[in-house]
mmCIF file of C-alpha atoms and ligand atoms in Angstrom:
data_model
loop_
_atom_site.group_PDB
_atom_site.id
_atom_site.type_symbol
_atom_site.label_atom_id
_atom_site.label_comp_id
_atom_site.label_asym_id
_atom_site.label_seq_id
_atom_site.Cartn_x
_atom_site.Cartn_y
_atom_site.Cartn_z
ATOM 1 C CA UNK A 233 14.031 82.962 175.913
ATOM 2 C CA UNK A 234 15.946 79.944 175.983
ATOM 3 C CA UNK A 235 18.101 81.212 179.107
ATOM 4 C CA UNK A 236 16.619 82.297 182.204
ATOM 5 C CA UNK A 237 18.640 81.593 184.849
ATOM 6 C CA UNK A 238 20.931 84.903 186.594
ATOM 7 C CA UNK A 239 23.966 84.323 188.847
ATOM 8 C CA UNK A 240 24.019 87.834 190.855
ATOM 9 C CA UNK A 241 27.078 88.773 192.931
ATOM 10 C CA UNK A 242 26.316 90.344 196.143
ATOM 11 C CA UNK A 243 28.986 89.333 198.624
ATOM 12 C CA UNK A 244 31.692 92.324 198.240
ATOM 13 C CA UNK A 245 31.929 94.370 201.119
ATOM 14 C CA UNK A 246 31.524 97.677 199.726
ATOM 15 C CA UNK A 247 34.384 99.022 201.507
ATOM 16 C CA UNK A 248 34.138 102.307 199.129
ATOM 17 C CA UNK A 249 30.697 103.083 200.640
ATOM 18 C CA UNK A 250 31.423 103.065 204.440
ATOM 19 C CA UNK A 251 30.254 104.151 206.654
ATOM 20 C CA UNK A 252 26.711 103.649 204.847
ATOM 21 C CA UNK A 253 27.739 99.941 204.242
ATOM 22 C CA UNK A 254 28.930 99.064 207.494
ATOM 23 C CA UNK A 255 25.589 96.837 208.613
ATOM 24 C CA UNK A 256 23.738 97.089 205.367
ATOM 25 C CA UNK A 257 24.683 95.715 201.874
ATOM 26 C CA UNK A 258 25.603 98.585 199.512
ATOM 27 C CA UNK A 259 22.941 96.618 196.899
ATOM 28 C CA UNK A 260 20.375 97.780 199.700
ATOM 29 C CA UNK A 261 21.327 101.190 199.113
ATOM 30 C CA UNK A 262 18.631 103.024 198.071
ATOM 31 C CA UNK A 263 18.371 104.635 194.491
ATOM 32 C CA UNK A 264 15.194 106.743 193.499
ATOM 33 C CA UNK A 265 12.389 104.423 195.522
ATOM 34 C CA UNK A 266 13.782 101.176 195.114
ATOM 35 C CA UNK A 267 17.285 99.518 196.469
ATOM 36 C CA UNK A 268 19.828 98.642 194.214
ATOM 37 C CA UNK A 269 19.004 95.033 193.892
ATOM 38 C CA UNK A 270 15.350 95.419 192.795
ATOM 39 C CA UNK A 271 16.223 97.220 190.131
ATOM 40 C CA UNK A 272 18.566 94.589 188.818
ATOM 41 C CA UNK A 273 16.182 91.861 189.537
ATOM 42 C CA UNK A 274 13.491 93.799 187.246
ATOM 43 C CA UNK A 275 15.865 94.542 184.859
ATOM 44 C CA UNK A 276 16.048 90.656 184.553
ATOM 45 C CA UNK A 277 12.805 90.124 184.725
ATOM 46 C CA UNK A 278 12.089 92.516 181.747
ATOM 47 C CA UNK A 279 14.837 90.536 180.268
ATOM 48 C CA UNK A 280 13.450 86.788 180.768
ATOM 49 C CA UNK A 281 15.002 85.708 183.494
ATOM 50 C CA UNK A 282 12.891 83.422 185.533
ATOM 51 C CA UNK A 283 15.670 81.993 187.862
ATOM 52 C CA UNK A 284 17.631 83.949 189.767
ATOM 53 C CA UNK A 285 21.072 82.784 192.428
ATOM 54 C CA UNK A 286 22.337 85.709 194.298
ATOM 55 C CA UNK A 287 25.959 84.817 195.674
ATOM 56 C CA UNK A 288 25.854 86.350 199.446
ATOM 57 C CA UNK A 289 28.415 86.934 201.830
ATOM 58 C CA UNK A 290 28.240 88.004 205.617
ATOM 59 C CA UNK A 291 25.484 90.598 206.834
ATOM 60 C CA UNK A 292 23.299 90.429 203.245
ATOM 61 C CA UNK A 293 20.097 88.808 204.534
ATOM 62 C CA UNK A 294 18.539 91.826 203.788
ATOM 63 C CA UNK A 295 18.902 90.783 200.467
ATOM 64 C CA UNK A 296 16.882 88.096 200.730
ATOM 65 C CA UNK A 297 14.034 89.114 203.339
ATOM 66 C CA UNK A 298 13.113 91.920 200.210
ATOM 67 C CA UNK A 299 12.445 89.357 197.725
ATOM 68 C CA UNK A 300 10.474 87.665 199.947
ATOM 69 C CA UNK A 301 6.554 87.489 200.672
ATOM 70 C CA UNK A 302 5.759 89.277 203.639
ATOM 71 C CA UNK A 303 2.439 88.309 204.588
ATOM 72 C CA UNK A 304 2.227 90.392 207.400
ATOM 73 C CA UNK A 305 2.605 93.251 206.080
ATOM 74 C CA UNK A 306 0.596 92.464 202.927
ATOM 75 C CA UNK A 307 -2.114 91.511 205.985
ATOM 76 C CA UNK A 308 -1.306 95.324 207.733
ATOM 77 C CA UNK A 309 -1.540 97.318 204.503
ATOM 78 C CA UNK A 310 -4.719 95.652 203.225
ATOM 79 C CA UNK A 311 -6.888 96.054 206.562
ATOM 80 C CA UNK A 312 -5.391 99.250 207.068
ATOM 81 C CA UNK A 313 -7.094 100.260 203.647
ATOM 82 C CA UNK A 314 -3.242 101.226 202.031
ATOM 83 C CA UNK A 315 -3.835 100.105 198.479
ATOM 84 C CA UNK A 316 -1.520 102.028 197.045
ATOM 85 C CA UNK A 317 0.869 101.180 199.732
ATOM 86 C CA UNK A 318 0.320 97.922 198.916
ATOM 87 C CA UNK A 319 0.737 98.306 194.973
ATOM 88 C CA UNK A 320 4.560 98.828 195.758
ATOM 89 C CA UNK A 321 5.109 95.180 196.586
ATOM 90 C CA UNK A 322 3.773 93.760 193.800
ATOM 91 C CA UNK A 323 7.441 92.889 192.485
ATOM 92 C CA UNK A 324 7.345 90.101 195.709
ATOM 93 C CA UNK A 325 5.052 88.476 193.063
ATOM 94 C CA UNK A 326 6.708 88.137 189.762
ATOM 95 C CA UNK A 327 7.559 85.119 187.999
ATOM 96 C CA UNK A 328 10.979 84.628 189.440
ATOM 97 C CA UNK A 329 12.420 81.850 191.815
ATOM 98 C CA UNK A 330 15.232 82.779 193.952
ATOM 99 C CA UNK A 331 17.898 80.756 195.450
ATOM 100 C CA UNK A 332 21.152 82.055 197.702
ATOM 101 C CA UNK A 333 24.260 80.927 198.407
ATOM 102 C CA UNK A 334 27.175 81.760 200.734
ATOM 103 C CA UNK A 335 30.537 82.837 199.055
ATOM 104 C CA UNK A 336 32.224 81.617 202.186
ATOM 105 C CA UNK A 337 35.433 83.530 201.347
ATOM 106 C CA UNK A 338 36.265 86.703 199.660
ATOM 107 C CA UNK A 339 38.768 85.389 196.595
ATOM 108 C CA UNK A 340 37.133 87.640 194.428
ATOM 109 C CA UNK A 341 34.118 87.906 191.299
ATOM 110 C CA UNK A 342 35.952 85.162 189.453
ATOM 111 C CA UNK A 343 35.339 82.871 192.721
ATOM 112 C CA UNK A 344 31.748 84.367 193.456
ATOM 113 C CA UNK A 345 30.688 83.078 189.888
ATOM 114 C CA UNK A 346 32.562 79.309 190.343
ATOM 115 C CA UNK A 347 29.914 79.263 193.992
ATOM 116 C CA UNK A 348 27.176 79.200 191.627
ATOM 117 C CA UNK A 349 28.630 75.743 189.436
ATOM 118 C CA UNK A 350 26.663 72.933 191.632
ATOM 119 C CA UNK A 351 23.584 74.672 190.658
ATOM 120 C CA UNK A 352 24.023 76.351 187.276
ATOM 121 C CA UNK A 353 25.791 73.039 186.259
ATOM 122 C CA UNK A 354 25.833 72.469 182.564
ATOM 123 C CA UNK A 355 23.942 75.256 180.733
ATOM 124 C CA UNK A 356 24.517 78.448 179.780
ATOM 125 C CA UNK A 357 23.684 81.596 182.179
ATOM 126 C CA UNK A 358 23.570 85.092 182.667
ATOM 127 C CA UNK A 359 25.900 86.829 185.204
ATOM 128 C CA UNK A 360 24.551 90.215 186.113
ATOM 129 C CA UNK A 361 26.617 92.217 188.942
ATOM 130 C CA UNK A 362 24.531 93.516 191.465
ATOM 131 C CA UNK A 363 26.039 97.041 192.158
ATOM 132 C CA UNK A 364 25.188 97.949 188.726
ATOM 133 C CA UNK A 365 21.667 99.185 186.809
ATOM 134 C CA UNK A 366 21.619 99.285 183.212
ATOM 135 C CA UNK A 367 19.335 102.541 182.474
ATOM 136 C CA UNK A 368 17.210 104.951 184.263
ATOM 137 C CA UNK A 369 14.418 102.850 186.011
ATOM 138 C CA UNK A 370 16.365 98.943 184.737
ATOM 139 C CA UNK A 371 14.532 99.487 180.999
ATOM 140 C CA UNK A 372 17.406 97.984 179.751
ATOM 141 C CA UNK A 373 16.813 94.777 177.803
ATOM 142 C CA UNK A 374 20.381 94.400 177.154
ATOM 143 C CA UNK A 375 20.553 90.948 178.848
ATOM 144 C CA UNK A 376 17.749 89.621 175.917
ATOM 145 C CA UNK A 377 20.148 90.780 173.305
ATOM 146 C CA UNK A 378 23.603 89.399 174.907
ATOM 147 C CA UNK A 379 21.224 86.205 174.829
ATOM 148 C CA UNK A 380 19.921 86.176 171.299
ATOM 149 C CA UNK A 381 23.459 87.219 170.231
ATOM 150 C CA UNK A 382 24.580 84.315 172.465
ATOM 151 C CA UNK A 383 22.610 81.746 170.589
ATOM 152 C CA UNK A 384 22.819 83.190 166.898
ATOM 153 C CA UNK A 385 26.219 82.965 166.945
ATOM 154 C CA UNK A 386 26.955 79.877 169.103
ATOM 155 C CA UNK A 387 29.172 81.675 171.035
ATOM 156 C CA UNK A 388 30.915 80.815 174.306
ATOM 157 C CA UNK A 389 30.833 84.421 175.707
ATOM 158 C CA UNK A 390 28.811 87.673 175.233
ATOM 159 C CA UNK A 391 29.461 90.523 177.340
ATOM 160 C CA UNK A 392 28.020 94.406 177.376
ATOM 161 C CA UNK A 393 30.524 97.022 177.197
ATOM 162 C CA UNK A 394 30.517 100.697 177.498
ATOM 163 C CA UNK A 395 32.689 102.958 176.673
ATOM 164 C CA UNK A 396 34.429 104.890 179.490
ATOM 165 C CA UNK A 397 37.031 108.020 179.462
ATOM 166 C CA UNK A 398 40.539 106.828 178.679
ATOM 167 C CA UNK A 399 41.646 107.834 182.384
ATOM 168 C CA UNK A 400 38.955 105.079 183.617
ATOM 169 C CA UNK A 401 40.282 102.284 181.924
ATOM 170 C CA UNK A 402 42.133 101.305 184.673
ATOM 171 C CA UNK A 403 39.089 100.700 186.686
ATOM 172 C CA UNK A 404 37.150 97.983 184.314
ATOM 173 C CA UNK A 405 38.086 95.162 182.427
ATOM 174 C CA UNK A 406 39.003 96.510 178.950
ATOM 175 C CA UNK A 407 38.121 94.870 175.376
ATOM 176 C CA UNK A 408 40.467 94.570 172.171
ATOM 177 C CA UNK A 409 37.773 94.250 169.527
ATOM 178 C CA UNK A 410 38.338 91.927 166.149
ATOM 179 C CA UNK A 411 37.321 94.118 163.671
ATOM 180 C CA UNK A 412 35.418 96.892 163.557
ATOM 181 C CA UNK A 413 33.777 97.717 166.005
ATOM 182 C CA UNK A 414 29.964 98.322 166.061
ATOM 183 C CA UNK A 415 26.838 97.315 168.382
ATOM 184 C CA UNK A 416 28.294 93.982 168.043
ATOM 185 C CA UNK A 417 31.530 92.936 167.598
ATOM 186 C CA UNK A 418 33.769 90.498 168.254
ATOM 187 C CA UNK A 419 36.285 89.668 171.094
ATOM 188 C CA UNK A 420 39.789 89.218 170.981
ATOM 189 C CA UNK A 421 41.376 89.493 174.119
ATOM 190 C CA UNK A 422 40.229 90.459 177.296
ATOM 191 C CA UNK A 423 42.403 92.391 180.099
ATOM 192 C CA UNK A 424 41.079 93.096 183.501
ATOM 193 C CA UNK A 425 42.275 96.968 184.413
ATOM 194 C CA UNK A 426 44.541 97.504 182.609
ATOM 195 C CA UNK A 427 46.669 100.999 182.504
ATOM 196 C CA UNK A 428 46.143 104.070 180.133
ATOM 197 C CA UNK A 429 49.014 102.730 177.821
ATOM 198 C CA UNK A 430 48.328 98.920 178.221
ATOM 199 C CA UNK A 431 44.741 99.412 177.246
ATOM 200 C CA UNK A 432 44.163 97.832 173.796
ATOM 201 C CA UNK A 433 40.790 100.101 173.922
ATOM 202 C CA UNK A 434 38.213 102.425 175.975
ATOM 203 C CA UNK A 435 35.265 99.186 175.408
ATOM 204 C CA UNK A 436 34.562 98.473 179.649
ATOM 205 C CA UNK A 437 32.789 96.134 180.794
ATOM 206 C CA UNK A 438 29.740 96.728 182.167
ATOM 207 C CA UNK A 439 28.603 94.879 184.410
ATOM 208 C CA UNK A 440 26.332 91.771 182.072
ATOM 209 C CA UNK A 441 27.745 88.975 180.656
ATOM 210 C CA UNK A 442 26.106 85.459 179.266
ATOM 211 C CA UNK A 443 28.472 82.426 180.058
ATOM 212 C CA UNK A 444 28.662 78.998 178.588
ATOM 213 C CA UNK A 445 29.326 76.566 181.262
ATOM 214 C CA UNK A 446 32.660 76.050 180.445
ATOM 215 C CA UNK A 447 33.243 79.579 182.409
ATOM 216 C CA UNK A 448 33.323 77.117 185.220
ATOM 217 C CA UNK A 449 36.617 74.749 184.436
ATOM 218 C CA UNK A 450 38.483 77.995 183.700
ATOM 219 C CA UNK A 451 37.496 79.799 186.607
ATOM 220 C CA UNK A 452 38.713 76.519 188.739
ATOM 221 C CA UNK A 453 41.990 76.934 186.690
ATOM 222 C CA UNK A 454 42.509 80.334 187.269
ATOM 223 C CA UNK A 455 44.988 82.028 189.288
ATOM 224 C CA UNK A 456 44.729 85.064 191.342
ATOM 225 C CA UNK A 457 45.135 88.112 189.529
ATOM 226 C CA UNK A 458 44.545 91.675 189.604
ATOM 227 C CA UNK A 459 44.224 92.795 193.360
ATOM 228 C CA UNK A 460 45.221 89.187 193.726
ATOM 229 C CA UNK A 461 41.478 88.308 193.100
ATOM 230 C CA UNK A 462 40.188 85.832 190.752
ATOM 231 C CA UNK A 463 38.972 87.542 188.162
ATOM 232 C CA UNK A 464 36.170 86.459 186.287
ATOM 233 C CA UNK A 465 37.782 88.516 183.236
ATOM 234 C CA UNK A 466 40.624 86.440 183.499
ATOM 235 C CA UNK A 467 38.485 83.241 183.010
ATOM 236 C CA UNK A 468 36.757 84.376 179.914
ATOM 237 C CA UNK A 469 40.556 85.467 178.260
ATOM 238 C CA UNK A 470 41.511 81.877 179.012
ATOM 239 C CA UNK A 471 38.607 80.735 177.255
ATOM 240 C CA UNK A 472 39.228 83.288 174.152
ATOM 241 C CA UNK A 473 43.064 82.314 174.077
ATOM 242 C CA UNK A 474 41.519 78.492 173.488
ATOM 243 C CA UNK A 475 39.680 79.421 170.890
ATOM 244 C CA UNK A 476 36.330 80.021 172.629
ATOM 245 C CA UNK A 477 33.490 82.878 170.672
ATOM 246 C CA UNK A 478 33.288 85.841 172.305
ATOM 247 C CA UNK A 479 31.484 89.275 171.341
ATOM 248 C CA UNK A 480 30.660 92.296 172.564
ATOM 249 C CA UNK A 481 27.601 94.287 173.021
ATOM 250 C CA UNK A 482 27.645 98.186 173.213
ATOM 251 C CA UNK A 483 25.196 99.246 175.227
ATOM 252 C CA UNK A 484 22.701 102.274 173.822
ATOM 253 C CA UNK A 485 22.711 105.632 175.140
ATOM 254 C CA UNK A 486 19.890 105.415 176.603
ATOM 255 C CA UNK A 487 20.710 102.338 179.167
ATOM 256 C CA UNK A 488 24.421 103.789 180.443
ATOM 257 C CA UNK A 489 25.372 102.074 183.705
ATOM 258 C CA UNK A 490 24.904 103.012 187.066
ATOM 259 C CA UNK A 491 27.227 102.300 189.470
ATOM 260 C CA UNK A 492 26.504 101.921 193.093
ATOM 261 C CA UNK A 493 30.747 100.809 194.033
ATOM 262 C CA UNK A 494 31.468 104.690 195.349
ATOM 263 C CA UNK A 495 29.782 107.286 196.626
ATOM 264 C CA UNK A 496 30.788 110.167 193.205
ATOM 265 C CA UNK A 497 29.050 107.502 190.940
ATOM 266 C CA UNK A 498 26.228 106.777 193.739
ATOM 267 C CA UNK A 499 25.045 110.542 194.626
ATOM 268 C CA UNK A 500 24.939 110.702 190.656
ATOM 269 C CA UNK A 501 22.761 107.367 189.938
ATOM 270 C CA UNK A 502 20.296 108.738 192.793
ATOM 271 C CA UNK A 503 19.993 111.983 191.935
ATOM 272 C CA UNK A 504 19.223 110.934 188.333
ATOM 273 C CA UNK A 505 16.943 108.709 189.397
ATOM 274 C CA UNK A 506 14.782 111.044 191.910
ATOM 275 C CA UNK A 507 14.970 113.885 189.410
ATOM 276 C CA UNK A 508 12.819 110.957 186.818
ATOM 277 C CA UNK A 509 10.899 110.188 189.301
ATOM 278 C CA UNK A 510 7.149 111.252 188.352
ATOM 279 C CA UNK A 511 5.696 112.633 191.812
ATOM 280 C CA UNK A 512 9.313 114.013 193.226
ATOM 281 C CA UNK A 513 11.205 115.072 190.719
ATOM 282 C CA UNK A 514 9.656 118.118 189.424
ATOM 283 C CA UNK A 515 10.159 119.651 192.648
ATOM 284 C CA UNK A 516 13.605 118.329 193.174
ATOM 285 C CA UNK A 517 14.661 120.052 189.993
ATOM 286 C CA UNK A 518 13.256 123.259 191.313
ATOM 287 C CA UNK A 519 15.402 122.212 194.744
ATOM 288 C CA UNK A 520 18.224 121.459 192.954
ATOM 289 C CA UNK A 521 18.466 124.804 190.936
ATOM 290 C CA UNK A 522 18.354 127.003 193.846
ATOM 291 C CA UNK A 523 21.076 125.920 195.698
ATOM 292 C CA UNK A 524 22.917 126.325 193.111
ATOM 293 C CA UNK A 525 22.541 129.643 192.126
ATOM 294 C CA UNK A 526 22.939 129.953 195.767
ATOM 295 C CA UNK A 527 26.001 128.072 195.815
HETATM 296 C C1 G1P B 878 34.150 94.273 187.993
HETATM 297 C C2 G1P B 878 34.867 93.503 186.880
HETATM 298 C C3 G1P B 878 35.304 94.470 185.778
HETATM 299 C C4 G1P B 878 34.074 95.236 185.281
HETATM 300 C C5 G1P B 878 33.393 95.969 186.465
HETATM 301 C C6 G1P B 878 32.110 96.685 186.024
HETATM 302 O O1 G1P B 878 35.082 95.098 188.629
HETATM 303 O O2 G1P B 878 35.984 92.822 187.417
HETATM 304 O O3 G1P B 878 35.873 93.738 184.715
HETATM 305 O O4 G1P B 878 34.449 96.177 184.288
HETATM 306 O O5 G1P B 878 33.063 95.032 187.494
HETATM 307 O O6 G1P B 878 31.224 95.836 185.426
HETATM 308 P P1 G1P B 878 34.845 95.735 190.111
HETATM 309 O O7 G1P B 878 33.985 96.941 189.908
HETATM 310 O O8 G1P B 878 34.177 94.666 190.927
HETATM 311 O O9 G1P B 878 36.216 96.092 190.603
#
């Protein structure tokens, strides 16, 4: 794959998640056996990826001391005869380089992306949102087809979409399609959460987009906007309105989204996840059932 470098967001404070979030980033969060952020950073692994940025913020070093090597413990576990302790860190080792830097102020997605220009510079790149998995266990390969779609059709944007209940819409950036629409289809317009009446459709997005580098002069150009943030939606509209390719990717039923942002859509991601989870969930399923029947 041509592309195979990932700007990941992480600075947000995950406000919805305190008081859990209060001293550790809500991409930390655990869901089944690994946090948040390793299963992203799989899923773009799976996916190609081979150079990763994660945009920080304050009190997300966390982030960065997991994708690390730890030697020491590596050292521990292996004397200490813990092989299959040890198996669980093999991800330290996969073919990915990682590099971090600071959003130094919260101004919103929009911004977080425009941190990552002096070292994306000029080529295209995948933005992946780091309080989001894409299907049970990060399967999802969606990011390789955004790209190939990205490529066959010269575009200037392709972004995954889901579609979400009508009295959601408000909470996602929302497509009009061109045409009909299908796995793939084409963009028109773009509108960052909009309400139930506004909404030109029910298409959200979800979470994966792949950017030319253009993304960059209309992010610098563009104003404050919903929850006077800059939106990264708003960028890629401005880029539509001048003409720019955009499409759309549905994703497939089996890779719907998990989102870690609040606590409903978080108890729901883990418990799916620990109920798939080969040792565990068995068990859990049995757990589950009788409290409520005794419920
Ligand atoms: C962001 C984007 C929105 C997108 C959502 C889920 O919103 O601004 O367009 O639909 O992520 O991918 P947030 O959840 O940060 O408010």
């Amino acid at each position: 794959m041509s592309i195979d470098i990932a700007v990941v967001p992480v600075a947000g404070l995950g406000t919805r998640l305190l008081p859990a979030t209060k001293s550790q980033p809500k991409e930390m969060l655990p869901v089944g056996r690994k946090p948040v952020a390793q299963h992203v950073v799989d899923e773009l692994a799976l996916s190609g990826i081979r150079r990763l940025l994660f945009i920080t913020g304050k009190g997300k070093n966390s982030i960065e001391n997991h994708f690390d090597i730890d030697g020491e413990l590596i050292t521990y576990l292996r004397q200490t005869g813990r092989e299959q302790e040890l198996a669980e860190l093999d991800f330290e080792r996969q073919e990915m380089e990682y590099f971090y830097t600071r959003q130094r102020r919260q101004l919103g997605l929009g911004h977080a992306v425009l941190c990552a220009r002096p070292l994306v510079g000029n080529q295209p790149f995948v933005v992946a949102l780091g309080d989001s998995v894409i299907g049970l266990n990060a399967e999802s390969d969606i990011v390789a087809r955004m790209v190939e779609q990205f490529e066959r059709a010269d575009a200037d944007v392709v972004v995954a979409f889901e579609e979400v209940p009508w009295d959601d819409v408000n909470r996602y950036g929302i497509a009009q399609p061109r045409g009909p629409v299908d796995d793939v289809f084409e963009l028109e317009r773009l509108v960052e959460k909009p309400g139930p009446t506004e909404a030109p459709s029910n298409l959200a997005v979800a979470a994966r987009y792949v950017l030319s580098p253009a993304i960059f002069e209309k992010l610098a150009e563009t104003a404050p906007g919903k929850g006077d943030e800059i939106q990264l939606t708003d960028a890629i509209q401005l880029i539509l309105e001048n003409g720019g390719k955009g499409y759309g990717l549905r994703l497939r039923p089996n890779e719907r989204r998990f989102d870690i942002g609040n606590f409903g859509s978080y108890f729901r991601a883990f418990t799916e996840f620990a109920l798939a989870d080969p040792k565990y969930g068995p068990g859990l399923r049995e757990f589950i059932r009788s409290l409520v029947k005794e419920g």
